[in-house]
Coordinates of C-alpha atoms and ligand atoms in Angstrom, one line a residue:
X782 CA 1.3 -65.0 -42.2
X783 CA -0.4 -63.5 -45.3
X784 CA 1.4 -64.0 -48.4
X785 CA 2.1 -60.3 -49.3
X786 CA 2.2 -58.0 -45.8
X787 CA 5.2 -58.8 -44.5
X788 CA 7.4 -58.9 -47.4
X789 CA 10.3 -57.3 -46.8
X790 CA 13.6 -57.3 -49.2
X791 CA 13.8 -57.6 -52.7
X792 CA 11.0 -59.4 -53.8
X793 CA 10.9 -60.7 -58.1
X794 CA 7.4 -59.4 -59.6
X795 CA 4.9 -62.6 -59.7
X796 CA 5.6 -64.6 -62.9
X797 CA 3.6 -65.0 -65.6
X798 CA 1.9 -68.0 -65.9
X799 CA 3.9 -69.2 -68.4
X800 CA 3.7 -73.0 -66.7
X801 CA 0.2 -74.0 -66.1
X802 CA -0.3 -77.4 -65.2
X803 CA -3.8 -79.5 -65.8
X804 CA -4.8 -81.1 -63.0
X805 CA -3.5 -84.8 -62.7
X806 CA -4.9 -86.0 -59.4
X807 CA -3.7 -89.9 -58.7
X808 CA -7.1 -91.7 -59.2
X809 CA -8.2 -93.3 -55.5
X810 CA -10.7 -95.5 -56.5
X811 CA -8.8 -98.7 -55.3
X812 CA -8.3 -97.3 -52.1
X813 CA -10.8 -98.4 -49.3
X814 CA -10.8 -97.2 -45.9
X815 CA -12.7 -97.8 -42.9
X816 CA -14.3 -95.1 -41.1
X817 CA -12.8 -96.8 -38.0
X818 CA -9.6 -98.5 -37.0
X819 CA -9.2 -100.7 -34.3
X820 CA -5.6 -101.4 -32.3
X821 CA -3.9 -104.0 -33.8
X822 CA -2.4 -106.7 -30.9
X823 CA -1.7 -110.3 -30.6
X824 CA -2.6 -110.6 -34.2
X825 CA -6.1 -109.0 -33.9
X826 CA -7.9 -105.6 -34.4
X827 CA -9.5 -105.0 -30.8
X828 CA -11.3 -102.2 -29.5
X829 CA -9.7 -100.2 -26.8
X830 CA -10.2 -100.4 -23.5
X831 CA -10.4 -96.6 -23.1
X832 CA -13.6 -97.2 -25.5
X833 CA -12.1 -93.4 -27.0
X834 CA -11.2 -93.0 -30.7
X835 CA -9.5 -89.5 -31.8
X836 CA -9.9 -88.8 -35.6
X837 CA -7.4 -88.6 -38.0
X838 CA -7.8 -85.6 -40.7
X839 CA -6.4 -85.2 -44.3
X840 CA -4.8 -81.9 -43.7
X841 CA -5.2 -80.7 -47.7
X842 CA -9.0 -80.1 -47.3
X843 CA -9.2 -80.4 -43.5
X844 CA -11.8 -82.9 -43.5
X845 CA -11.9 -86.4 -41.1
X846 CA -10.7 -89.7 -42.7
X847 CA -11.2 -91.9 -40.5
X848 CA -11.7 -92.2 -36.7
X849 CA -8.3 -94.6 -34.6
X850 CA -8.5 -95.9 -31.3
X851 CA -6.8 -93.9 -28.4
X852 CA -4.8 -96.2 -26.5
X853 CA -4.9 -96.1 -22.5
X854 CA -2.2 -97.8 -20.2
X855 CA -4.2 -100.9 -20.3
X856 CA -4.2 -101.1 -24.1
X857 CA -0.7 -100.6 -23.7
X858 CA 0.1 -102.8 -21.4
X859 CA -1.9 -105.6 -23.0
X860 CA 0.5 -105.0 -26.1
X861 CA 3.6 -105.4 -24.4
X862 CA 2.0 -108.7 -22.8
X863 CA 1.1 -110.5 -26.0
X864 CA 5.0 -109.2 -27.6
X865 CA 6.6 -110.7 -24.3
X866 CA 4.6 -113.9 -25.0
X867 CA 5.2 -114.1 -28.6
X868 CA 9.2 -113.3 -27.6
X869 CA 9.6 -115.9 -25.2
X870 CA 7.2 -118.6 -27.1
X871 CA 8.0 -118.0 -30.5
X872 CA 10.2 -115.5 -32.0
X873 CA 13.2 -115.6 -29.9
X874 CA 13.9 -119.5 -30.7
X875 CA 12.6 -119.4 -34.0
X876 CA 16.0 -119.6 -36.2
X877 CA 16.7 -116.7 -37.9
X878 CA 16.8 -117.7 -41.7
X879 CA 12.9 -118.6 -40.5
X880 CA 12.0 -115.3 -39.2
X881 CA 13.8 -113.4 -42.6
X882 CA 11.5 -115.1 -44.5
X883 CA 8.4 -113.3 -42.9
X884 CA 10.5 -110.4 -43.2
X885 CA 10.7 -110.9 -46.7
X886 CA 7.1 -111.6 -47.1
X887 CA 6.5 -108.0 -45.6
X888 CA 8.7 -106.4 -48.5
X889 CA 6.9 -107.9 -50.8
X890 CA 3.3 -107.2 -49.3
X891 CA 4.4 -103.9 -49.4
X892 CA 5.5 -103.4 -52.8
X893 CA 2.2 -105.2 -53.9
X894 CA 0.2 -102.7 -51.7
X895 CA 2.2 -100.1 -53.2
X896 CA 0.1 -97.8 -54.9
X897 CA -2.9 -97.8 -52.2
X898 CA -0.1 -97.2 -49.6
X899 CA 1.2 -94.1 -51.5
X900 CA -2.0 -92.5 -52.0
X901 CA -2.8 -93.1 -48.3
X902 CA 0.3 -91.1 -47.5
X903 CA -0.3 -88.7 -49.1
X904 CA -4.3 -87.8 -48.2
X905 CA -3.4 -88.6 -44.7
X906 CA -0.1 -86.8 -43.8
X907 CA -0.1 -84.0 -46.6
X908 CA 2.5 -84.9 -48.5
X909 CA 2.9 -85.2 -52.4
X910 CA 2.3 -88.0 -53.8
X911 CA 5.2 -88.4 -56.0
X912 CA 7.1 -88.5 -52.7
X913 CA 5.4 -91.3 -51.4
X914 CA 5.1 -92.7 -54.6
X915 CA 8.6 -92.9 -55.6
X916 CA 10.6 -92.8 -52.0
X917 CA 8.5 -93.2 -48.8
X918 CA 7.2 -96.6 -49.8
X919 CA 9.6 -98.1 -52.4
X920 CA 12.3 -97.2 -49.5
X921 CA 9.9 -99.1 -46.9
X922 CA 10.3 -102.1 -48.7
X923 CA 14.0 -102.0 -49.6
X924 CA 14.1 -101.6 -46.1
X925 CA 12.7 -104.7 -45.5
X926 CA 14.7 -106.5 -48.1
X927 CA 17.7 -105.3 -46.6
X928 CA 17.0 -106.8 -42.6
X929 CA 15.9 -109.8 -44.2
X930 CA 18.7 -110.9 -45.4
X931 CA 20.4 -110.1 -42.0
X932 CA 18.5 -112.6 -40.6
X933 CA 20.5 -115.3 -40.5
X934 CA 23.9 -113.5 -40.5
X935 CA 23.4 -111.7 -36.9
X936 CA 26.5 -113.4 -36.0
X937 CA 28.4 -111.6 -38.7
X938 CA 27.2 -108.0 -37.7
X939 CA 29.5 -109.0 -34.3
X940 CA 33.0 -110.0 -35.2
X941 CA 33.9 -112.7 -32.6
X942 CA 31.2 -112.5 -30.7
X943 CA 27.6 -114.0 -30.3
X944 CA 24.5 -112.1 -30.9
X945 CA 21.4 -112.3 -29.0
X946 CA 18.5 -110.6 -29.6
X947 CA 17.2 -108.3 -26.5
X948 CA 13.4 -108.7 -26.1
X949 CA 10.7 -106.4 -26.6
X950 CA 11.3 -103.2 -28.4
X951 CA 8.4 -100.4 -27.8
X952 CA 9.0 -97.7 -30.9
X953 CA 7.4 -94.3 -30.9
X954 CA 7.6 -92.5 -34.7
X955 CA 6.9 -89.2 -36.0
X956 CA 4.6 -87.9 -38.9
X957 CA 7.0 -86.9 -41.4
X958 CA 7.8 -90.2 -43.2
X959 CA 4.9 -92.7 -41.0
X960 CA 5.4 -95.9 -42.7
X961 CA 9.7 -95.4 -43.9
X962 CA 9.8 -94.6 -40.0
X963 CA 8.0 -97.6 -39.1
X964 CA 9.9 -100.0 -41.3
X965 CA 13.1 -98.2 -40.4
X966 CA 11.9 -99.2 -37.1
X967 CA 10.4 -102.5 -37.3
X968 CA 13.2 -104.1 -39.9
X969 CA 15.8 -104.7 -37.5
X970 CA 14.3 -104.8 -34.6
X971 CA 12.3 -108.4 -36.0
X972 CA 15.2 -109.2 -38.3
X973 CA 17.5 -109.2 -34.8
X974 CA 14.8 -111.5 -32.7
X975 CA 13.4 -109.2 -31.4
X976 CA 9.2 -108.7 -30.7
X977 CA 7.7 -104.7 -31.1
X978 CA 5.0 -102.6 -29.8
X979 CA 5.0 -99.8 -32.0
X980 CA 2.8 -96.4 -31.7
X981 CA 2.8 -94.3 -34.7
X982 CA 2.0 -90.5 -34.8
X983 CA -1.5 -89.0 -33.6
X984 CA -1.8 -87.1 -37.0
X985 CA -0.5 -90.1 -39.4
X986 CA -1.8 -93.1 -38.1
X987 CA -3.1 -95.1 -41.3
X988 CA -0.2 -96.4 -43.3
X989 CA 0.8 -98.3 -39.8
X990 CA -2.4 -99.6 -39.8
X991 CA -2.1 -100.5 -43.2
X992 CA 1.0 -102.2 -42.0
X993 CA -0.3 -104.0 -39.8
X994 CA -3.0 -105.5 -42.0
X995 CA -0.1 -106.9 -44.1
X996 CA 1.1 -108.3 -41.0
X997 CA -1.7 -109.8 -40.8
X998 CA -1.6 -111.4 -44.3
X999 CA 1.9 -112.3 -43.7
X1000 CA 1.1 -114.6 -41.1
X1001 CA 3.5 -113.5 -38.4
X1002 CA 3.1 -114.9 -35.3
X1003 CA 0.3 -113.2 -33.0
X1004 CA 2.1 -110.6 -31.1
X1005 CA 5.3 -110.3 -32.3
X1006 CA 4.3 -107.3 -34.0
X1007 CA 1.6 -104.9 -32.3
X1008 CA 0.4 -101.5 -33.4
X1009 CA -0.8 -99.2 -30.8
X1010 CA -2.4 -95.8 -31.9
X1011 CA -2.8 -92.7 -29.4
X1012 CA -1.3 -89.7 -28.9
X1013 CA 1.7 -88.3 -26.3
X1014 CA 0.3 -90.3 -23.3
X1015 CA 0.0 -93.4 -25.6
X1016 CA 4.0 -93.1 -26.2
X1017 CA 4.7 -91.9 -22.4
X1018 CA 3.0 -95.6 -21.3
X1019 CA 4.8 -97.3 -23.6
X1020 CA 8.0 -96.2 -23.0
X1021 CA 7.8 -96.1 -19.6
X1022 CA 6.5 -99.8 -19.2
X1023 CA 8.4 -101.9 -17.2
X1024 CA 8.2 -104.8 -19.6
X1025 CA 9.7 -102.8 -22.8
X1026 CA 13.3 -103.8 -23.2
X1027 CA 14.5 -101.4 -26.0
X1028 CA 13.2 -97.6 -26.6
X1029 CA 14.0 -96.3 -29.9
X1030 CA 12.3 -93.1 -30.5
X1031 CA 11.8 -90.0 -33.1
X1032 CA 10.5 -87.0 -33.3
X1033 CA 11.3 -83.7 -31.3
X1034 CA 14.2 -82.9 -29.2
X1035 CA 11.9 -82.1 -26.4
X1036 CA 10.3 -85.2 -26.0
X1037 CA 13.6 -87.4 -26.7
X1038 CA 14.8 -86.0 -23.8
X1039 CA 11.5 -86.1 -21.8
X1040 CA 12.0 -89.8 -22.8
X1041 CA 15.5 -90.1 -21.7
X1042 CA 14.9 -88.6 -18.2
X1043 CA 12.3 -90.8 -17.8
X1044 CA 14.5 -94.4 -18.5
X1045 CA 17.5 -93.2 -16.7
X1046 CA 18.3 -95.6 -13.9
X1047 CA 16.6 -98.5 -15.7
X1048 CA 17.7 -101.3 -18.0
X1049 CA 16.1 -100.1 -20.8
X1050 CA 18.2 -99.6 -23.9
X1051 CA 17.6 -96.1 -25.7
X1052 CA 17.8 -95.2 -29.1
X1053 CA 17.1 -91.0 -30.3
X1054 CA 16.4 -89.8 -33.5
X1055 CA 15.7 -86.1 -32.7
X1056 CA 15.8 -83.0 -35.2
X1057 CA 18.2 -81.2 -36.9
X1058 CA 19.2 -77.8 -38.7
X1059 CA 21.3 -79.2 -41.7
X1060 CA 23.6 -76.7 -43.7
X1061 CA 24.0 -77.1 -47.2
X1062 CA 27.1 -75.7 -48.1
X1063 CA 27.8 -74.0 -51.6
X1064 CA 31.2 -73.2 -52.7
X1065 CA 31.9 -70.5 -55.3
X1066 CA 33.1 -73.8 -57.5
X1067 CA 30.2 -75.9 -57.5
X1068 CA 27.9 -76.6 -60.9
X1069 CA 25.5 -73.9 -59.4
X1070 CA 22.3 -74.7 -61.3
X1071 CA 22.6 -78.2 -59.7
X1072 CA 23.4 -76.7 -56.6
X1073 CA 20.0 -74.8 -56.4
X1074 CA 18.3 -78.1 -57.5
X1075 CA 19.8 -79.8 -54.8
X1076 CA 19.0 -76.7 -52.5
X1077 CA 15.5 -77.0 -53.8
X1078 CA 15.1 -80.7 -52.7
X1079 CA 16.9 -80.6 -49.2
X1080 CA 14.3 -77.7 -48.0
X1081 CA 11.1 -77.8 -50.5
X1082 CA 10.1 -80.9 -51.5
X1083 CA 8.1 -83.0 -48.6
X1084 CA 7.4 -79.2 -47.2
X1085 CA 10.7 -79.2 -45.6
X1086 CA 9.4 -82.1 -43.1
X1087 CA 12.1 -84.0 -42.9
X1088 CA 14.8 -84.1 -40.0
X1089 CA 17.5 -83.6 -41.9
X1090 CA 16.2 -80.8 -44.1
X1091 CA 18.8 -78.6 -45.4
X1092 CA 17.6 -75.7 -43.7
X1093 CA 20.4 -73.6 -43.6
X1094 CA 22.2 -73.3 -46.9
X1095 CA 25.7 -71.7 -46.3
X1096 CA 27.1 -69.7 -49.4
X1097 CA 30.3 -68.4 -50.3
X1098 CA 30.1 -64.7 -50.3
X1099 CA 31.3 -64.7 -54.0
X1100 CA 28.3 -66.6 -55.6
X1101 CA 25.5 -65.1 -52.9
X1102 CA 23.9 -62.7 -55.1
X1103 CA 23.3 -65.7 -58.2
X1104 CA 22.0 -67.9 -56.3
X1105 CA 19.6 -65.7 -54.3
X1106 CA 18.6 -64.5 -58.1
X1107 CA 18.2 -68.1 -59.1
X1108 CA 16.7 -69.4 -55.9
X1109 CA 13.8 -66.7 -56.5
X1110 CA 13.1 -67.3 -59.7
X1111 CA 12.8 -71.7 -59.0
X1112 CA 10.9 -71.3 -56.1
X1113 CA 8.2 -69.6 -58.1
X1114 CA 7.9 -72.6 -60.1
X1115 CA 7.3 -74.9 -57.3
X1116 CA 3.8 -76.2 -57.3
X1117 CA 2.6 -76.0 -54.1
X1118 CA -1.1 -77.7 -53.4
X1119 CA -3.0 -80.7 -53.8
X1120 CA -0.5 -83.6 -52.4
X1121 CA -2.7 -86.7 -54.8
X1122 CA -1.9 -84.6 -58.0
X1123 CA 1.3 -85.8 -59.6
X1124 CA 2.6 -82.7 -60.5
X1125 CA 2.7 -81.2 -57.0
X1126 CA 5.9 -80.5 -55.3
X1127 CA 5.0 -78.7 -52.3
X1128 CA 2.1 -80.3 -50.4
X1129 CA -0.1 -80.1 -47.5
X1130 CA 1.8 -78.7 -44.0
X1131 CA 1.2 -82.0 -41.8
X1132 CA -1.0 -80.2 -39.1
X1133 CA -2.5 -76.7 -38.2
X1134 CA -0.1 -76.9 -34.9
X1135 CA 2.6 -77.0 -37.0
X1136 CA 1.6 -74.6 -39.6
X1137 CA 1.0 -72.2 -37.0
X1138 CA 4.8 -73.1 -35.7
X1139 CA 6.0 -72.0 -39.0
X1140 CA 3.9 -69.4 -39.6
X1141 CA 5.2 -68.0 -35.9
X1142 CA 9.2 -68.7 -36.6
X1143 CA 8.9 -67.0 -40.0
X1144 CA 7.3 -64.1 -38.3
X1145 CA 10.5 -64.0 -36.1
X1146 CA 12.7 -64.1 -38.8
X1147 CA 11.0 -61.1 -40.1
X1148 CA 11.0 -59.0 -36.8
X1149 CA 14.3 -59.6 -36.3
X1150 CA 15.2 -57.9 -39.4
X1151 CA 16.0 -60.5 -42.0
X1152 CA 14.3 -60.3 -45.2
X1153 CA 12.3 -62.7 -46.5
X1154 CA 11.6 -64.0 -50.1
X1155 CA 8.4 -65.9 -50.7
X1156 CA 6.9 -67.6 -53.5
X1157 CA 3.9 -66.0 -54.9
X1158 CA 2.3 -69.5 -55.5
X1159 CA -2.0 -69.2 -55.4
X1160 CA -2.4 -71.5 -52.5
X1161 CA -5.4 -73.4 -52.1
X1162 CA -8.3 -72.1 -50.0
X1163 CA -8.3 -74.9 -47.2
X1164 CA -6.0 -77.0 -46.1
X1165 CA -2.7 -76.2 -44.4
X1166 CA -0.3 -74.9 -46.8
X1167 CA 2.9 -72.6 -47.0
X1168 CA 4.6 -70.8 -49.3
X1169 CA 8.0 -71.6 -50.5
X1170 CA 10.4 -68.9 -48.5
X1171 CA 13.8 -68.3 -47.6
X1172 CA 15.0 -65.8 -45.8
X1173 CA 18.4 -63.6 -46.9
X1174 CA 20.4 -61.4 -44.0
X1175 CA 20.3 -63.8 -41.9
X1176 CA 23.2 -64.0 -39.0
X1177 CA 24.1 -66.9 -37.1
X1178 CA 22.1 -65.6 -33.9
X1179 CA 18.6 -65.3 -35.0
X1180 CA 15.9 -67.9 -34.2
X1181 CA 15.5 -68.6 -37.5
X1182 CA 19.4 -70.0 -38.1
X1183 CA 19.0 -71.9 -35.0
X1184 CA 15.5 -73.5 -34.5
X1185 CA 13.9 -76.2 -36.2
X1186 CA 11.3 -74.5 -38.4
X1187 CA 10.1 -78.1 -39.9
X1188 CA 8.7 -76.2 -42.9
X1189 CA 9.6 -74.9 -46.6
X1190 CA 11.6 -72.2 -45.0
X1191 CA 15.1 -72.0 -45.8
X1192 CA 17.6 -69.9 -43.8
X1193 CA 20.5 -67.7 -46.0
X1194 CA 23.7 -67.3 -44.7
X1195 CA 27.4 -66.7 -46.0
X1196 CA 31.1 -67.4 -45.2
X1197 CA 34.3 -66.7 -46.8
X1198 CA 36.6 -69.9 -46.5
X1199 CA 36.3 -73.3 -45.7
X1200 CA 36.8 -72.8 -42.1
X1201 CA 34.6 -69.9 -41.4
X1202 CA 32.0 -73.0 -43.4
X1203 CA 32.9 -75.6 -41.0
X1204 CA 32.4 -73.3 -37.8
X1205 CA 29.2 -71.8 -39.0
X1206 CA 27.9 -75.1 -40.6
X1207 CA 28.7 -76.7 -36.6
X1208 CA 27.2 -73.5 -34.8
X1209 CA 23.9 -75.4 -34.1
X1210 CA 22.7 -78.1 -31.3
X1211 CA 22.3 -80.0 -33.7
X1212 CA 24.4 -82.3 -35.7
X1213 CA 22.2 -84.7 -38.3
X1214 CA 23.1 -84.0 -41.8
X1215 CA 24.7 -81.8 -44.2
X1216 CA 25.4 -80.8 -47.7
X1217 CA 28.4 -79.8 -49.2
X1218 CA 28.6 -78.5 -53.2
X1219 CA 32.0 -77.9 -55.2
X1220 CA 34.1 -79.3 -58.2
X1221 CA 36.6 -80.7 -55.7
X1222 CA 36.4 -84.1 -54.5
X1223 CA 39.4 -83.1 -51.6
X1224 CA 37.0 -80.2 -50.6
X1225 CA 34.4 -83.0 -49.9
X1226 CA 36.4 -85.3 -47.8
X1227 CA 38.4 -82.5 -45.9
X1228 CA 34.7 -80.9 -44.6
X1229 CA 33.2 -83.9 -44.2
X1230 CA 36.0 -85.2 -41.6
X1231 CA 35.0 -81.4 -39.9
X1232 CA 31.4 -81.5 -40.0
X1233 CA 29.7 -82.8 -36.7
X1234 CA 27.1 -84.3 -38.6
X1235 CA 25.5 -88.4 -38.6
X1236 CA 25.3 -87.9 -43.0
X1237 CA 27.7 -85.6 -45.2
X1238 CA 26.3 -85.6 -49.2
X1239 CA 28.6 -84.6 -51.7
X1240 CA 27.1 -82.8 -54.7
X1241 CA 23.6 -84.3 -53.7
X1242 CA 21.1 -84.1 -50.8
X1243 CA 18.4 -86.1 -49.1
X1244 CA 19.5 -89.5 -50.6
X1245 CA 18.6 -92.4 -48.6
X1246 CA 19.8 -96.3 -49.2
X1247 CA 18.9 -99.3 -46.4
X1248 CA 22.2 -100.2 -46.4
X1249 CA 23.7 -96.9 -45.3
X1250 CA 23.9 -95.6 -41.4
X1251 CA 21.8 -92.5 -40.5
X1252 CA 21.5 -91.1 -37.1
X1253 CA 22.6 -88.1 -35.3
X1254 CA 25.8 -86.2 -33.5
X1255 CA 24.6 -83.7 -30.3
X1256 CA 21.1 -83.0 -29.6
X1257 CA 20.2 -84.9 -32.9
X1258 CA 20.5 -88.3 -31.2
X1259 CA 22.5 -91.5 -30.6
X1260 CA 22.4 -94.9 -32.3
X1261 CA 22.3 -95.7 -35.9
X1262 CA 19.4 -96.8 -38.0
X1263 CA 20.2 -98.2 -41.2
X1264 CA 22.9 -100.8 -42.8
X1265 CA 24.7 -103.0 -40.3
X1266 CA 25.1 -100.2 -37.8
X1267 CA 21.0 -100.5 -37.7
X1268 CA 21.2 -103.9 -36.2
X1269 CA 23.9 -102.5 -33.0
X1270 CA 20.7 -100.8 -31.2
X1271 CA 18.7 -104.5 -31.5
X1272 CA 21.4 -107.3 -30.3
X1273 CA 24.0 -107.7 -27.5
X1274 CA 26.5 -109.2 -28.1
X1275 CA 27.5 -112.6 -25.7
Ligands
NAI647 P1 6.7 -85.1 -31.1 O1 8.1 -85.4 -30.7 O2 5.7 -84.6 -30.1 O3 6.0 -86.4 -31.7 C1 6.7 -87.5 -32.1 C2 6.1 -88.8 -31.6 O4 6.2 -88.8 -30.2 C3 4.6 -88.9 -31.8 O5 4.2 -90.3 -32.1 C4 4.0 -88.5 -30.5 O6 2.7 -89.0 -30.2 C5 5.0 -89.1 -29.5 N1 5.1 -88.4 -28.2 C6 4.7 -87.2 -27.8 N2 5.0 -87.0 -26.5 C7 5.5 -88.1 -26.1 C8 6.0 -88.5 -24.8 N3 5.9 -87.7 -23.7 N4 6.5 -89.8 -24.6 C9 6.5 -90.6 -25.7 N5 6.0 -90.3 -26.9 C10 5.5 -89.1 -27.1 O7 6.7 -84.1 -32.3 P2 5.5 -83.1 -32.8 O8 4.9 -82.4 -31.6 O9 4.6 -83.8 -33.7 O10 6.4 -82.1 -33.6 C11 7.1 -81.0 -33.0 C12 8.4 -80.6 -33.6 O11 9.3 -81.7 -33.5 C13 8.3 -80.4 -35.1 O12 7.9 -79.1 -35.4 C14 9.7 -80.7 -35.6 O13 10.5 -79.6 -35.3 C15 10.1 -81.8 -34.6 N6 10.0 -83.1 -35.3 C16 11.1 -83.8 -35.6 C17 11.0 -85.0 -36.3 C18 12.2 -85.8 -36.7 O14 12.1 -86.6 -37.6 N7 13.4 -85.5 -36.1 C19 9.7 -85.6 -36.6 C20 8.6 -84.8 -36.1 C21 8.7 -83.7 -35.5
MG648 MG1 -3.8 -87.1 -40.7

């Protein structure tokens, strides 16, 4: 949507410059890729049998990276093969304060890769590199650290009971957070015993591959961890092998349940982490200036591409008008651009597919009479960027209080008391996260006992710890990923 056509509402002049930044892009000079990357199984990079590659793009200047290989159903299958060997040869009688160690080994890999990691994020999924600087990939490795030291306590995640790991575990993970996903997903899967074939997103493919390089220097067993690359296909075969265990999946609703028609009737276990429409709720008592911060972070920061966005921010009627005044004003310092220079908070949208989905749920949000507020941020001439917006007028039944958006578009809406919050912060199919601002502690606890959510913050948002559970109520998912809960989905107990 061009920046100034459809703006509707009260919009604030443009600012003055009054904060101008020089550029301070992250140096990448110790970064080397390779213009092709091979599929990493049975401890080797091979070449596909499809003999296809697809290229991967850095969506701030649209240009091609590098090219990946496309895996078929027999690159697939040839995966699950080497994890079933290494399973039933290696892994799954090696004892488990063994296998922590290599876990441990990752963690450390990764925070020694740490840098060249980051700056790979960012160039190849858009985001800014403070993100993946200071969360994505410090979080990756605490995540790590934290399974490891499961390892040898399995017994203990299963009061009175045995735990045995379940075989092989074929993961599918989205573009938002590519290597946090995958160690989210690899973690306790090999912490548990268990052997992975894991296929990253189509658009983000290089930090797994990265991954799987440290692997490689890790000296894990050949095939307990593999690393298929492909798109939708690649994750429909892998799924829907016959020799894959364990499914633990996310991404979009659509496909989670296109995924969880397709394993009904077998033995397969199924873990979903779909999306989600997160209120943040504000009450009339809440330190507001840190309330906009925090409103800032849950929707903003990462382009608002993350699951459990606070997309919806719930006001009380009282206090709508101040923060709508101060929200304007902070989005127009938001730097939105270049995702390798350090002072960018806003970066590249991951993909023109979904910059077009944004740009075409905004322009719903507009015809449908709500009016929008937009930052008047110069963005950069290619690339696929957004503008900070939110949307005020906004009623429970437009598209834009109900859909995913996945972008930096934030939804305005109001209630009166703290029931009117709880039904309008549950009015969704979803049910990942939520927010909820105020001086009172009792306010906290008595909405977060309400909200149908997986996470409740309290006077924060979008904080993340290994050792916590996060996972979904409704059409957000089932099973846990994260603290002891995380290791449930990866044993059984005998
Ligand atoms: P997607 O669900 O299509 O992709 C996620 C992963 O699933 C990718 O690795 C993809 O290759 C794989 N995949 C696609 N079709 C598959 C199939 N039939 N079987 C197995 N694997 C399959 O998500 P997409 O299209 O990239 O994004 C669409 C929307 O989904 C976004 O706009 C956003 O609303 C939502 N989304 C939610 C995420 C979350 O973390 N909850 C993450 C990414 C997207
Ligand atoms: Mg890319």
């Amino acid at each position: 949507m061009s920046k100034d056509a459809n703006v509707q509402g009260s919009m604030t002049k443009p600012p003055k410059q009054g904060w101008l930044y020089a550029p301070s892009p992250e140096a990448t000079d110790n970064v080397r890729l390779a213009p092709r990357y091979e599929l990493f199984v049975d401890g080797k990079f091979s070449a596909p049998a499809s003999g296809k590659y697809f290229p991967t793009v850095n969506p701030s200047t649209e240009t091609v990276i590098a090219e990946v290989a496309d895996a078929n159903e027999a690159d697939v299958d040839r995966a699950v093969t080497a994890a079933r060997r290494a399973y039933e040869q290696v892994w799954s009688k090696m004892p488990g304060k063994e296998r922590g160690k290599y876990v441990y080994r990752i963690a450390r890999r990764i925070q020694e890769r740490a840098r060249e990691l980051a700056i790979v994020e960012s160039l190849d999924g858009g985001k800014p590199i403070k993100e993946s600087r200071d969360v994505d990939v410090p979080l990756a490795a605490a995540h790590f650290f934290y399974y490891a030291g499961w390892a040898d306590k399995l017994d203990y995640a299963l009061p009175g009971r045995r735990a045995r790991s379940l075989g092989v575990a074929g993961q599918v993970i989205p573009w938002n957070f590519p290597l946090l996903m995958a160690a989210w997903k690899l973690a306790p899967a090999l912490a548990c015993g268990n052997t992975v074939v894991l296929k990253p997103a189509e658009t983000t493919p290089l930090t797994a591959l990265l991954l799987a390089q440290i692997i490689q220097e890790c000296d894990l067993p050949p095939g307990v961890v593999n690393i298929v690359t492909g798109a939708g296909p690649t994750g429909a075969a892998l799924v829907g092998h016959p020799g894959v265990d364990k499914v633990a999946f996310t991404g979009s609703t659509d496909v989670g349940k296109r995924i969880q028609r397709a394993l009904a009737g077998t033995s397969k276990r199924l873990t979903l982490e779909l999306g989600g429409k997160a209120a943040n709720v504000v009450f009339a008592d809440a330190a507001i200036d840190q309330a906009v911060e925090g409103i800032v972070n849950g929707i903003y920061f990462n382009q608002g591409h993350v699951c459990c966005a606070g997309s919806r921010l719930l006001v009380e009627e009282s206090i709508h008008d101040v923060i709508v005044r101060k929200l304007k004003r902070r989005i127009e310092h938001l730097r939105v651009g270049d995702p390798l220079d350090k002072n960018t908070d806003v970066g590249a949208i991951n993909s023109k597919e979904q910059l077009q989905k944004i740009r075409m749920l905004v322009e719903s949000g507009v015809s449908e009479g709500c009016s929008i507020h937009q930052s008047h941020a110069r963005l950069p001439g290619r690339g696929y960027f957004f503008a900070p917006t939110f949307f005020t007028g906004v009623s429970q039944s437009h598209r834009i209080a109900q859909e995913e958006i996945f972008g930096p578009v934030l939804s305005v809406l109001t209630f009166r008391t703290p029931e009117e919050a709880v039904e309008k912060a549950n009015n969704t199919v979803y049910g990942l996260s939520a927010g909820i601002w105020t001086d009172k502690a009792a306010k906290v606890f008595w909405m977060s006992r309400r909200l149908r959510a997986g996470v409740v913050w309290g006077n924060t948002f979008n904080k993340f710890d290994p050792t916590s559970p996060f996972g979904g109520f409704k059409e957000s998912g089932f099973g846990r990923e994260g603290g002891a809960a995380g290791l449930l989905p990866y044993l059984e107990a005998v």
